[in-house]
């Protein structure tokens, strides 16, 4: 497929690999921020090929994984009310809450629907006017334009039985939290290509200035990742700290201004708890007052139940980049994609699922 | 992008094909896309138009490596190793070095 196959060329990939080995004089520690990048690094064997050259720490950029437990529990409570249909991206359905998953809730008679897009949830609401449809709005800045558009369209079309359970998160405050942590070992970032497609990379310029770390906006295919790593290593070896854009075919400096304006119109920045990372100041998005009538938390007065974190799952350490998935005692034994203890083993972007799927394969 | 359905409204829509599968997508954030262009779609809305010229940049990086270092661009000779015959990992890495 065009714009995919050519970025998976193994000969070109080996040339970039060798150039990275040639340039790196020290075992630099880089963090790829996005869960999609983590999967690609594992799937294509790049992480294993480079393990003696550089260390790749997997960042908290899996949207399903960082959605707070409180929001997962709340979604389940809404689905069990009887008058609410809870619509969600499919990945969220298998994420364990304090007591069960949304799939368990569905099996108990709760009303849960998997949808591809928040706009599909809105269409369902329009066609089922006697149901209250709540869309579980998880995800980073990449997903926020779609949920913002759904709210705007619901208002425009006067679809009053549609609302959002908003749990959107913002990447940059999480990167700041990681760098500020006394345990931080990250020396350079591969920034998330699709978040930057929306937000641009001008937002990273003050970050680079403040913290003195190189940031390379990077795509998701093997050649993208290798070129991003090479650019980051070159900067580190040369003592440079700049924002660099590897993913030029999609990312502009200012981002997608139409999408940014849409998000800005509907949402405002708020503090938000992240699963595994705690409350991150300015780490989330909430509906602006003018749009709060679409806020499911306000529409349905649901008392949150006490949160119960798993006693054995160590996903909080994985999400903070302090633990590699195979170092967890439950990895691959008590915790598998079929029976996950924590969100990173569920999601198509979770680090644990990536290691389980790809890391035991021989390197081709 | 296969065809525009509604280009004027704030809820603009187009039919987009994904490797043979077609679906109506919202285009409010990529109004500049034309039929035949490639777009990135996330959760039902297009978020970016692929810049065909910029898409070549990684190959320019590779070409520069060639110029700087006199790298050989020819593909590896001999049959590729099958996964079930793969050597242990580090040996595999050395083999890759030789290929390059």
Tab-separated table of C-alpha atoms in Angstrom:
chain	number	residue	atom	x	y	z
A	1	UNK	CA	0.000	0.000	0.000
A	2	UNK	CA	1.317	3.438	-0.946
A	3	UNK	CA	3.042	5.357	1.888
A	4	UNK	CA	3.333	2.139	3.894
A	5	UNK	CA	5.286	-0.464	1.929
A	6	UNK	CA	8.154	1.817	0.952
A	7	UNK	CA	8.737	2.649	4.623
A	8	UNK	CA	9.190	-1.039	5.435
A	9	UNK	CA	12.055	-1.710	3.021
A	10	UNK	CA	14.413	-4.075	4.893
A	11	UNK	CA	17.545	-3.067	2.972
A	12	UNK	CA	17.028	0.606	3.740
A	13	UNK	CA	16.232	-0.290	7.342
A	14	UNK	CA	19.542	-2.168	7.719
A	15	UNK	CA	21.449	0.814	6.348
A	16	UNK	CA	19.844	3.065	8.922
A	17	UNK	CA	20.489	0.512	11.678
A	18	UNK	CA	24.164	0.388	10.835
A	19	UNK	CA	24.389	4.161	10.686
A	20	UNK	CA	22.808	4.386	14.163
A	21	UNK	CA	25.383	1.864	15.492
A	22	UNK	CA	28.156	3.833	13.821
A	23	UNK	CA	27.049	7.162	15.266
A	24	UNK	CA	26.254	6.064	18.817
A	25	UNK	CA	29.343	6.161	21.029
A	26	UNK	CA	27.312	5.767	24.221
A	27	UNK	CA	24.191	3.795	25.174
A	28	UNK	CA	21.815	6.752	24.918
A	29	UNK	CA	18.398	6.366	26.524
A	30	UNK	CA	15.508	7.457	24.312
A	31	UNK	CA	11.779	7.394	24.955
A	32	UNK	CA	9.288	6.765	22.172
A	33	UNK	CA	6.197	8.506	23.462
A	34	UNK	CA	3.438	6.821	21.494
A	35	UNK	CA	2.124	3.292	21.973
A	36	UNK	CA	1.799	2.879	18.209
A	37	UNK	CA	5.542	3.499	17.930
A	38	UNK	CA	6.214	0.954	20.686
A	39	UNK	CA	4.306	-1.714	18.779
A	40	UNK	CA	6.105	-0.930	15.548
A	41	UNK	CA	9.527	-1.042	17.268
A	42	UNK	CA	8.727	-4.464	18.736
A	43	UNK	CA	6.906	-5.853	15.740
A	44	UNK	CA	9.712	-5.058	13.325
A	45	UNK	CA	12.489	-6.168	15.672
A	46	UNK	CA	14.076	-2.704	15.914
A	47	UNK	CA	14.105	-2.689	19.712
A	48	UNK	CA	15.913	-6.055	19.769
A	49	UNK	CA	18.360	-5.052	17.016
A	50	UNK	CA	19.398	-1.936	18.921
A	51	UNK	CA	19.339	-3.267	22.478
A	52	UNK	CA	23.142	-3.243	22.752
A	53	UNK	CA	23.397	0.214	21.165
A	54	UNK	CA	20.716	2.369	22.736
A	55	UNK	CA	17.988	1.891	25.304
A	56	UNK	CA	14.411	2.541	24.268
A	57	UNK	CA	12.066	3.344	27.141
A	58	UNK	CA	8.421	2.974	26.232
A	59	UNK	CA	6.404	6.080	27.018
A	60	UNK	CA	2.890	6.536	28.382
A	61	UNK	CA	1.363	7.162	24.955
A	62	UNK	CA	-1.189	4.365	24.952
A	63	UNK	CA	-4.518	6.176	25.373
A	64	UNK	CA	-6.382	3.157	26.667
A	65	UNK	CA	-3.666	2.409	29.225
A	66	UNK	CA	-3.582	5.831	30.851
A	67	UNK	CA	-7.349	6.309	31.092
A	68	UNK	CA	-7.922	6.598	34.838
A	69	UNK	CA	-9.620	3.787	36.704
A	70	UNK	CA	-12.235	6.232	37.949
A	71	UNK	CA	-13.384	6.882	34.376
A	72	UNK	CA	-13.478	3.155	33.501
A	73	UNK	CA	-15.600	2.463	36.595
A	74	UNK	CA	-17.885	5.386	35.780
A	75	UNK	CA	-18.415	4.119	32.227
A	76	UNK	CA	-19.441	0.756	33.656
A	77	UNK	CA	-21.880	2.379	36.093
A	78	UNK	CA	-23.462	4.350	33.244
A	79	UNK	CA	-23.820	1.206	31.113
A	80	UNK	CA	-25.672	-0.506	33.971
A	81	UNK	CA	-28.252	2.272	34.494
A	82	UNK	CA	-30.671	0.840	31.944
A	83	UNK	CA	-31.440	4.117	30.172
A	84	UNK	CA	-27.903	4.661	28.851
A	85	UNK	CA	-26.074	3.048	25.953
A	86	UNK	CA	-22.348	3.381	26.543
A	87	UNK	CA	-20.507	3.664	23.215
A	88	UNK	CA	-16.769	3.166	23.191
A	89	UNK	CA	-13.756	2.338	21.068
A	90	UNK	CA	-13.393	-1.454	21.089
A	91	UNK	CA	-10.058	-1.429	22.964
A	92	UNK	CA	-11.667	0.033	26.080
A	93	UNK	CA	-14.138	-2.817	26.442
A	94	UNK	CA	-11.541	-5.267	27.770
A	95	UNK	CA	-9.738	-2.870	30.101
A	96	UNK	CA	-10.103	-3.987	33.710
A	97	UNK	CA	-11.772	-1.468	35.995
A	98	UNK	CA	-11.783	-1.798	39.761
A	99	UNK	CA	-14.000	-4.871	39.634
A	100	UNK	CA	-14.615	-5.926	36.005
A	101	UNK	CA	-14.480	-4.856	32.354
A	102	UNK	CA	-17.076	-3.222	30.124
A	103	UNK	CA	-17.431	-6.588	28.368
A	104	UNK	CA	-18.329	-8.166	31.723
A	105	UNK	CA	-20.877	-5.391	32.214
A	106	UNK	CA	-22.322	-6.136	28.779
A	107	UNK	CA	-22.586	-9.831	29.681
A	108	UNK	CA	-24.480	-8.825	32.832
A	109	UNK	CA	-27.041	-6.978	30.710
A	110	UNK	CA	-25.404	-3.565	30.597
A	111	UNK	CA	-25.804	-1.595	27.371
A	112	UNK	CA	-22.409	-1.329	25.700
A	113	UNK	CA	-21.645	-0.746	22.013
A	114	UNK	CA	-18.265	-0.759	20.304
A	115	UNK	CA	-17.959	1.956	17.672
A	116	UNK	CA	-15.234	3.043	15.279
A	117	UNK	CA	-15.872	6.775	15.655
A	118	UNK	CA	-17.651	9.142	18.045
A	119	UNK	CA	-19.607	10.257	15.000
A	120	UNK	CA	-20.958	6.700	14.683
A	121	UNK	CA	-22.131	6.960	18.299
A	122	UNK	CA	-23.846	10.225	17.416
A	123	UNK	CA	-25.557	8.554	14.432
A	124	UNK	CA	-26.751	5.791	16.784
A	125	UNK	CA	-28.189	8.437	19.121
A	126	UNK	CA	-29.996	10.135	16.257
A	127	UNK	CA	-31.597	6.852	15.205
A	128	UNK	CA	-32.494	5.826	18.780
A	129	UNK	CA	-34.032	8.955	20.296
A	130	UNK	CA	-35.353	7.099	23.363
A	131	UNK	CA	-31.857	5.985	24.414
A	132	UNK	CA	-29.307	8.195	26.112
A	133	UNK	CA	-26.050	7.557	24.232
A	134	UNK	CA	-22.820	8.324	26.090
A	135	UNK	CA	-19.552	8.165	24.146
A	136	UNK	CA	-16.481	7.284	26.224
A	137	UNK	CA	-14.115	10.004	24.977
A	138	UNK	CA	-10.638	8.651	25.703
A	139	UNK	CA	-7.431	9.443	23.840
A	140	UNK	CA	-4.846	12.113	23.185
A	141	UNK	CA	-4.968	15.272	21.091
A	142	UNK	CA	-5.207	13.016	18.016
A	143	UNK	CA	-8.686	11.847	19.027
A	144	UNK	CA	-10.003	15.080	20.544
A	145	UNK	CA	-10.916	16.668	17.149
A	146	UNK	CA	-13.229	13.732	16.388
A	147	UNK	CA	-15.062	13.976	19.724
A	148	UNK	CA	-15.157	17.792	19.454
A	149	UNK	CA	-16.722	17.479	16.006
A	150	UNK	CA	-19.292	15.015	17.368
A	151	UNK	CA	-20.323	17.484	20.104
A	152	UNK	CA	-20.531	20.334	17.623
A	153	UNK	CA	-22.631	18.250	15.258
A	154	UNK	CA	-24.900	17.070	18.092
A	155	UNK	CA	-25.572	20.724	18.972
A	156	UNK	CA	-26.053	21.695	15.325
A	157	UNK	CA	-28.506	18.827	14.678
A	158	UNK	CA	-30.182	19.205	18.113
A	159	UNK	CA	-29.445	15.610	19.123
A	160	UNK	CA	-30.193	15.972	22.822
A	161	UNK	CA	-29.730	12.320	23.795
A	162	UNK	CA	-25.968	12.349	23.115
A	163	UNK	CA	-23.217	13.158	25.606
A	164	UNK	CA	-19.539	12.464	26.313
A	165	UNK	CA	-17.744	10.884	29.237
A	166	UNK	CA	-14.569	12.901	28.684
A	167	UNK	CA	-11.221	11.406	29.667
A	168	UNK	CA	-8.994	13.081	27.061
A	169	UNK	CA	-5.335	13.539	27.959
A	170	UNK	CA	-2.544	15.807	26.681
A	171	UNK	CA	0.912	14.486	25.834
A	172	UNK	CA	3.214	17.401	26.582
A	173	UNK	CA	2.383	17.730	30.325
A	174	UNK	CA	3.062	13.992	30.695
A	175	UNK	CA	6.468	14.394	29.029
A	176	UNK	CA	7.193	17.243	31.435
A	177	UNK	CA	6.164	15.047	34.387
A	178	UNK	CA	8.536	12.317	33.190
A	179	UNK	CA	11.472	14.698	32.780
A	180	UNK	CA	10.831	16.343	36.158
A	181	UNK	CA	10.773	12.985	37.942
A	182	UNK	CA	13.926	12.438	40.059
A	183	UNK	CA	14.143	8.933	38.568
A	184	UNK	CA	14.150	10.183	34.984
A	185	UNK	CA	16.734	8.592	32.673
A	186	UNK	CA	15.357	9.811	29.326
A	187	UNK	CA	17.939	11.735	27.283
A	188	UNK	CA	15.909	12.297	24.131
A	189	UNK	CA	12.327	11.892	22.919
A	190	UNK	CA	10.741	10.481	19.806
A	191	UNK	CA	7.566	12.579	19.868
A	192	UNK	CA	4.251	11.085	18.778
A	193	UNK	CA	3.713	11.695	15.057
A	194	UNK	CA	-0.058	11.851	15.060
A	195	UNK	CA	-0.393	14.047	18.144
A	196	UNK	CA	2.008	16.426	16.401
A	197	UNK	CA	-0.049	16.171	13.203
A	198	UNK	CA	-2.770	17.950	15.181
A	199	UNK	CA	-0.735	20.084	17.598
A	200	UNK	CA	2.361	20.788	15.485
A	201	UNK	CA	5.820	20.874	16.985
A	202	UNK	CA	6.087	24.537	17.869
A	203	UNK	CA	4.597	23.488	21.219
A	204	UNK	CA	7.801	21.503	21.910
A	205	UNK	CA	10.131	24.447	21.397
A	206	UNK	CA	9.718	25.860	24.946
A	207	UNK	CA	10.006	22.277	26.298
A	208	UNK	CA	13.354	21.749	24.572
A	209	UNK	CA	14.569	25.116	25.773
A	210	UNK	CA	13.556	24.442	29.372
A	211	UNK	CA	14.745	20.861	29.727
A	212	UNK	CA	17.595	20.719	27.224
A	213	UNK	CA	16.613	17.416	25.598
A	214	UNK	CA	16.314	16.739	21.870
A	215	UNK	CA	12.817	15.983	20.582
A	216	UNK	CA	12.362	14.345	17.185
A	217	UNK	CA	8.806	14.168	15.849
A	218	UNK	CA	8.658	10.637	14.467
A	219	UNK	CA	6.282	8.519	12.394
A	220	UNK	CA	5.291	4.903	12.851
A	221	UNK	CA	6.807	2.798	10.071
A	222	UNK	CA	10.208	1.114	10.493
A	223	UNK	CA	12.105	3.641	8.361
A	224	UNK	CA	10.384	6.510	10.172
A	225	UNK	CA	11.415	5.143	13.557
A	226	UNK	CA	14.981	4.393	12.483
A	227	UNK	CA	15.376	7.834	10.933
A	228	UNK	CA	13.928	9.385	14.105
A	229	UNK	CA	16.333	7.422	16.313
A	230	UNK	CA	19.256	8.350	14.049
A	231	UNK	CA	18.326	12.043	14.205
A	232	UNK	CA	18.054	11.894	17.994
A	233	UNK	CA	21.393	10.065	18.351
A	234	UNK	CA	23.092	12.556	16.026
A	235	UNK	CA	21.812	15.453	18.123
A	236	UNK	CA	22.972	13.815	21.357
A	237	UNK	CA	26.391	12.986	19.936
A	238	UNK	CA	26.744	16.534	18.642
A	239	UNK	CA	25.614	18.084	21.907
A	240	UNK	CA	22.546	19.628	20.254
A	241	UNK	CA	19.086	20.035	21.732
A	242	UNK	CA	16.558	20.877	19.054
A	243	UNK	CA	13.079	20.038	17.918
A	244	UNK	CA	13.388	18.126	14.666
A	245	UNK	CA	10.613	16.845	12.414
A	246	UNK	CA	11.140	13.417	10.871
A	247	UNK	CA	7.445	12.883	10.017
A	248	UNK	CA	7.354	15.686	7.444
A	249	UNK	CA	4.805	14.005	5.202
A	250	UNK	CA	2.129	14.559	7.862
A	251	UNK	CA	3.375	17.095	10.431
A	252	UNK	CA	3.677	20.864	9.950
A	253	UNK	CA	5.223	23.180	12.512
A	254	UNK	CA	1.879	24.753	13.390
A	255	UNK	CA	0.023	21.427	13.201
A	256	UNK	CA	-3.471	21.203	11.762
A	257	UNK	CA	-4.927	24.602	12.575
A	258	UNK	CA	-8.507	23.616	11.686
A	259	UNK	CA	-8.308	20.685	14.123
A	260	UNK	CA	-6.625	22.797	16.821
A	261	UNK	CA	-9.322	25.473	16.482
A	262	UNK	CA	-12.031	22.822	16.773
A	263	UNK	CA	-10.498	21.366	19.941
A	264	UNK	CA	-9.987	24.854	21.360
A	265	UNK	CA	-13.627	25.746	20.696
A	266	UNK	CA	-15.052	22.732	22.545
A	267	UNK	CA	-12.455	21.896	25.204
A	268	UNK	CA	-10.373	23.636	27.841
A	269	UNK	CA	-7.270	22.392	29.596
A	270	UNK	CA	-7.767	20.760	32.999
A	271	UNK	CA	-5.798	18.740	35.543
A	272	UNK	CA	-6.384	15.015	35.080
A	273	UNK	CA	-5.380	11.815	36.850
A	274	UNK	CA	-3.443	9.422	34.592
A	275	UNK	CA	-3.446	5.738	35.336
A	276	UNK	CA	0.029	4.948	36.579
A	277	UNK	CA	1.235	8.535	36.701
A	278	UNK	CA	-1.163	10.238	39.145
A	279	UNK	CA	-2.697	13.659	38.624
A	280	UNK	CA	-0.860	15.604	35.930
A	281	UNK	CA	-1.384	19.379	36.066
A	282	UNK	CA	-2.951	20.530	32.779
A	283	UNK	CA	-2.781	16.899	31.683
A	284	UNK	CA	-6.297	16.653	30.298
A	285	UNK	CA	-9.137	18.264	28.399
A	286	UNK	CA	-12.635	19.041	29.710
A	287	UNK	CA	-15.695	20.477	27.958
A	288	UNK	CA	-15.934	24.256	28.090
A	289	UNK	CA	-18.879	25.655	30.082
A	290	UNK	CA	-20.785	26.442	26.866
A	291	UNK	CA	-20.771	22.738	25.971
A	292	UNK	CA	-21.256	21.217	29.426
A	293	UNK	CA	-24.785	20.125	28.599
A	294	UNK	CA	-23.025	17.368	26.652
A	295	UNK	CA	-21.061	16.274	29.714
A	296	UNK	CA	-22.300	12.857	30.899
A	297	UNK	CA	-20.880	13.502	34.382
A	298	UNK	CA	-23.291	16.416	34.720
A	299	UNK	CA	-26.226	14.838	32.924
A	300	UNK	CA	-26.206	11.698	35.067
A	301	UNK	CA	-25.473	12.170	38.730
A	302	UNK	CA	-23.428	9.018	39.269
A	303	UNK	CA	-21.696	8.557	42.619
A	304	UNK	CA	-18.236	7.165	41.899
A	305	UNK	CA	-17.453	3.890	43.659
A	306	UNK	CA	-14.187	3.491	45.572
A	307	UNK	CA	-11.272	2.722	43.249
A	308	UNK	CA	-9.542	-0.636	43.681
A	309	UNK	CA	-6.176	-1.004	41.929
A	310	UNK	CA	-4.902	-4.526	41.198
A	311	UNK	CA	-2.474	-5.724	43.848
A	312	UNK	CA	-0.337	-7.732	41.402
A	313	UNK	CA	-0.413	-5.686	38.186
A	314	UNK	CA	2.664	-3.484	37.823
A	315	UNK	CA	1.413	-1.524	34.826
A	316	UNK	CA	1.898	1.765	36.680
A	317	UNK	CA	5.667	1.167	36.596
A	318	UNK	CA	5.507	0.086	32.945
A	319	UNK	CA	3.593	3.247	32.028
A	320	UNK	CA	6.105	5.415	33.848
A	321	UNK	CA	8.935	3.734	31.916
A	322	UNK	CA	10.468	2.275	35.101
A	323	UNK	CA	9.794	-1.389	34.271
A	324	UNK	CA	10.005	-3.384	31.039
A	325	UNK	CA	6.976	-5.678	30.673
A	326	UNK	CA	8.917	-8.985	30.875
A	327	UNK	CA	10.316	-7.853	34.256
A	328	UNK	CA	6.810	-8.106	35.745
A	329	UNK	CA	6.231	-11.405	37.609
A	330	UNK	CA	2.765	-11.791	36.050
A	331	UNK	CA	3.882	-11.168	32.443
A	332	UNK	CA	2.868	-14.020	30.158
A	333	UNK	CA	1.724	-16.206	33.027
A	334	UNK	CA	-1.099	-14.726	35.075
A	335	UNK	CA	-1.388	-11.819	32.624
A	336	UNK	CA	-1.893	-12.414	28.880
A	337	UNK	CA	-3.881	-10.625	26.161
A	338	UNK	CA	-6.676	-13.196	26.672
A	339	UNK	CA	-6.766	-12.611	30.431
A	340	UNK	CA	-5.183	-9.189	31.053
A	341	UNK	CA	-4.558	-7.871	34.541
A	342	UNK	CA	-3.863	-4.362	33.330
A	343	UNK	CA	-4.610	-2.084	30.395
A	344	UNK	CA	-1.143	-2.308	28.730
A	345	UNK	CA	-1.769	-6.026	28.087
A	346	UNK	CA	-5.150	-5.267	26.478
A	347	UNK	CA	-4.573	-2.498	24.073
A	348	UNK	CA	-3.250	-2.631	20.530
A	349	UNK	CA	-0.939	0.161	21.689
A	350	UNK	CA	-0.012	-1.231	25.111
A	351	UNK	CA	3.640	-2.068	25.822
A	352	UNK	CA	2.856	-5.387	27.560
A	353	UNK	CA	0.772	-6.610	24.616
A	354	UNK	CA	3.575	-5.577	22.235
A	355	UNK	CA	6.183	-7.606	24.160
A	356	UNK	CA	3.823	-10.574	24.468
A	357	UNK	CA	3.102	-10.591	20.736
A	358	UNK	CA	6.463	-9.834	19.231
A	359	UNK	CA	9.365	-10.071	21.619
A	360	UNK	CA	9.616	-13.874	21.731
A	361	UNK	CA	9.876	-14.115	17.949
A	362	UNK	CA	13.306	-14.686	16.402
A	363	UNK	CA	14.711	-11.571	14.783
A	364	UNK	CA	14.418	-11.992	11.011
B	1	UNK	CA	-9.861	10.303	-1.158
B	2	UNK	CA	-12.216	8.744	-3.697
B	3	UNK	CA	-14.868	11.467	-3.966
B	4	UNK	CA	-16.181	14.460	-2.094
B	5	UNK	CA	-19.752	14.108	-0.834
B	6	UNK	CA	-20.123	17.553	0.697
B	7	UNK	CA	-17.247	20.000	0.522
B	8	UNK	CA	-19.006	23.162	1.646
B	9	UNK	CA	-20.529	22.458	5.038
B	10	UNK	CA	-18.667	22.669	8.340
B	11	UNK	CA	-19.407	18.948	8.552
B	12	UNK	CA	-17.804	18.224	5.184
B	13	UNK	CA	-17.620	14.575	4.171
B	14	UNK	CA	-15.820	12.489	1.577
B	15	UNK	CA	-15.611	8.840	0.641
B	16	UNK	CA	-12.172	7.474	1.494
B	17	UNK	CA	-10.728	4.102	0.482
B	18	UNK	CA	-8.519	2.137	2.879
B	19	UNK	CA	-6.725	-0.624	1.003
B	20	UNK	CA	-9.950	-1.609	-0.787
B	21	UNK	CA	-12.413	-0.727	1.976
B	22	UNK	CA	-14.478	2.436	1.458
B	23	UNK	CA	-16.008	4.584	4.174
B	24	UNK	CA	-17.498	8.054	4.551
B	25	UNK	CA	-15.161	10.241	6.600
B	26	UNK	CA	-15.484	13.720	8.014
B	27	UNK	CA	-13.172	16.196	6.282
B	28	UNK	CA	-13.635	19.361	8.373
B	29	UNK	CA	-9.952	19.373	9.363
B	30	UNK	CA	-8.523	18.634	5.893
B	31	UNK	CA	-10.615	20.783	3.545
B	32	UNK	CA	-7.702	21.178	1.137
B	33	UNK	CA	-7.584	17.492	0.167
B	34	UNK	CA	-8.484	16.700	-3.414
B	35	UNK	CA	-9.774	13.484	-4.909
B	36	UNK	CA	-6.808	11.163	-5.377
B	37	UNK	CA	-4.908	12.595	-2.410
B	38	UNK	CA	-3.867	10.377	0.485
B	39	UNK	CA	-5.132	11.363	3.929
B	40	UNK	CA	-4.608	10.022	7.441
B	41	UNK	CA	-7.947	9.176	9.060
B	42	UNK	CA	-8.315	8.777	12.816
B	43	UNK	CA	-11.578	7.776	14.521
B	44	UNK	CA	-13.624	8.695	11.471
B	45	UNK	CA	-12.161	12.087	10.655
B	46	UNK	CA	-9.306	12.999	8.339
B	47	UNK	CA	-6.517	14.678	10.305
B	48	UNK	CA	-3.840	15.176	7.661
B	49	UNK	CA	-3.185	15.203	3.936
B	50	UNK	CA	0.011	13.339	3.065
B	51	UNK	CA	2.512	15.686	1.434
B	52	UNK	CA	3.741	13.631	-1.527
B	53	UNK	CA	6.946	15.645	-1.890
B	54	UNK	CA	7.802	15.483	1.809
B	55	UNK	CA	7.137	11.747	1.759
B	56	UNK	CA	10.456	11.351	-0.078
B	57	UNK	CA	12.516	12.866	2.723
B	58	UNK	CA	13.585	9.600	4.344
B	59	UNK	CA	14.947	8.417	1.009
B	60	UNK	CA	16.904	11.652	0.733
B	61	UNK	CA	18.424	10.852	4.139
B	62	UNK	CA	19.378	7.434	2.829
B	63	UNK	CA	20.832	8.926	-0.331
B	64	UNK	CA	22.959	11.264	1.789
B	65	UNK	CA	24.269	8.291	3.751
B	66	UNK	CA	25.263	6.838	0.426
B	67	UNK	CA	27.032	9.994	-0.698
B	68	UNK	CA	28.836	10.478	2.587
B	69	UNK	CA	29.958	6.941	3.178
B	70	UNK	CA	29.947	5.216	-0.168
B	71	UNK	CA	27.386	2.696	1.015
B	72	UNK	CA	26.321	-0.090	-1.251
B	73	UNK	CA	22.657	0.096	-2.134
B	74	UNK	CA	22.383	-3.343	-3.702
B	75	UNK	CA	20.031	-5.732	-1.896
B	76	UNK	CA	21.555	-8.669	0.006
B	77	UNK	CA	22.648	-11.579	-2.141
B	78	UNK	CA	21.469	-15.120	-1.556
B	79	UNK	CA	18.145	-16.306	-0.211
B	80	UNK	CA	16.773	-14.489	2.824
B	81	UNK	CA	16.955	-16.396	6.102
B	82	UNK	CA	13.676	-18.007	7.091
B	83	UNK	CA	12.342	-17.244	10.525
B	84	UNK	CA	12.535	-20.879	11.636
B	85	UNK	CA	16.171	-21.088	10.550
B	86	UNK	CA	17.154	-17.785	12.076
B	87	UNK	CA	20.452	-17.686	13.880
B	88	UNK	CA	20.629	-16.473	17.480
B	89	UNK	CA	19.942	-12.774	17.752
B	90	UNK	CA	23.411	-11.291	18.006
B	91	UNK	CA	24.746	-13.400	15.156
B	92	UNK	CA	21.786	-12.208	13.163
B	93	UNK	CA	22.781	-8.612	13.843
B	94	UNK	CA	26.309	-9.284	12.608
B	95	UNK	CA	24.909	-10.836	9.441
B	96	UNK	CA	22.931	-7.682	8.890
B	97	UNK	CA	26.090	-5.629	9.272
B	98	UNK	CA	27.732	-7.628	6.527
B	99	UNK	CA	24.766	-7.167	4.247
B	100	UNK	CA	24.910	-3.444	4.657
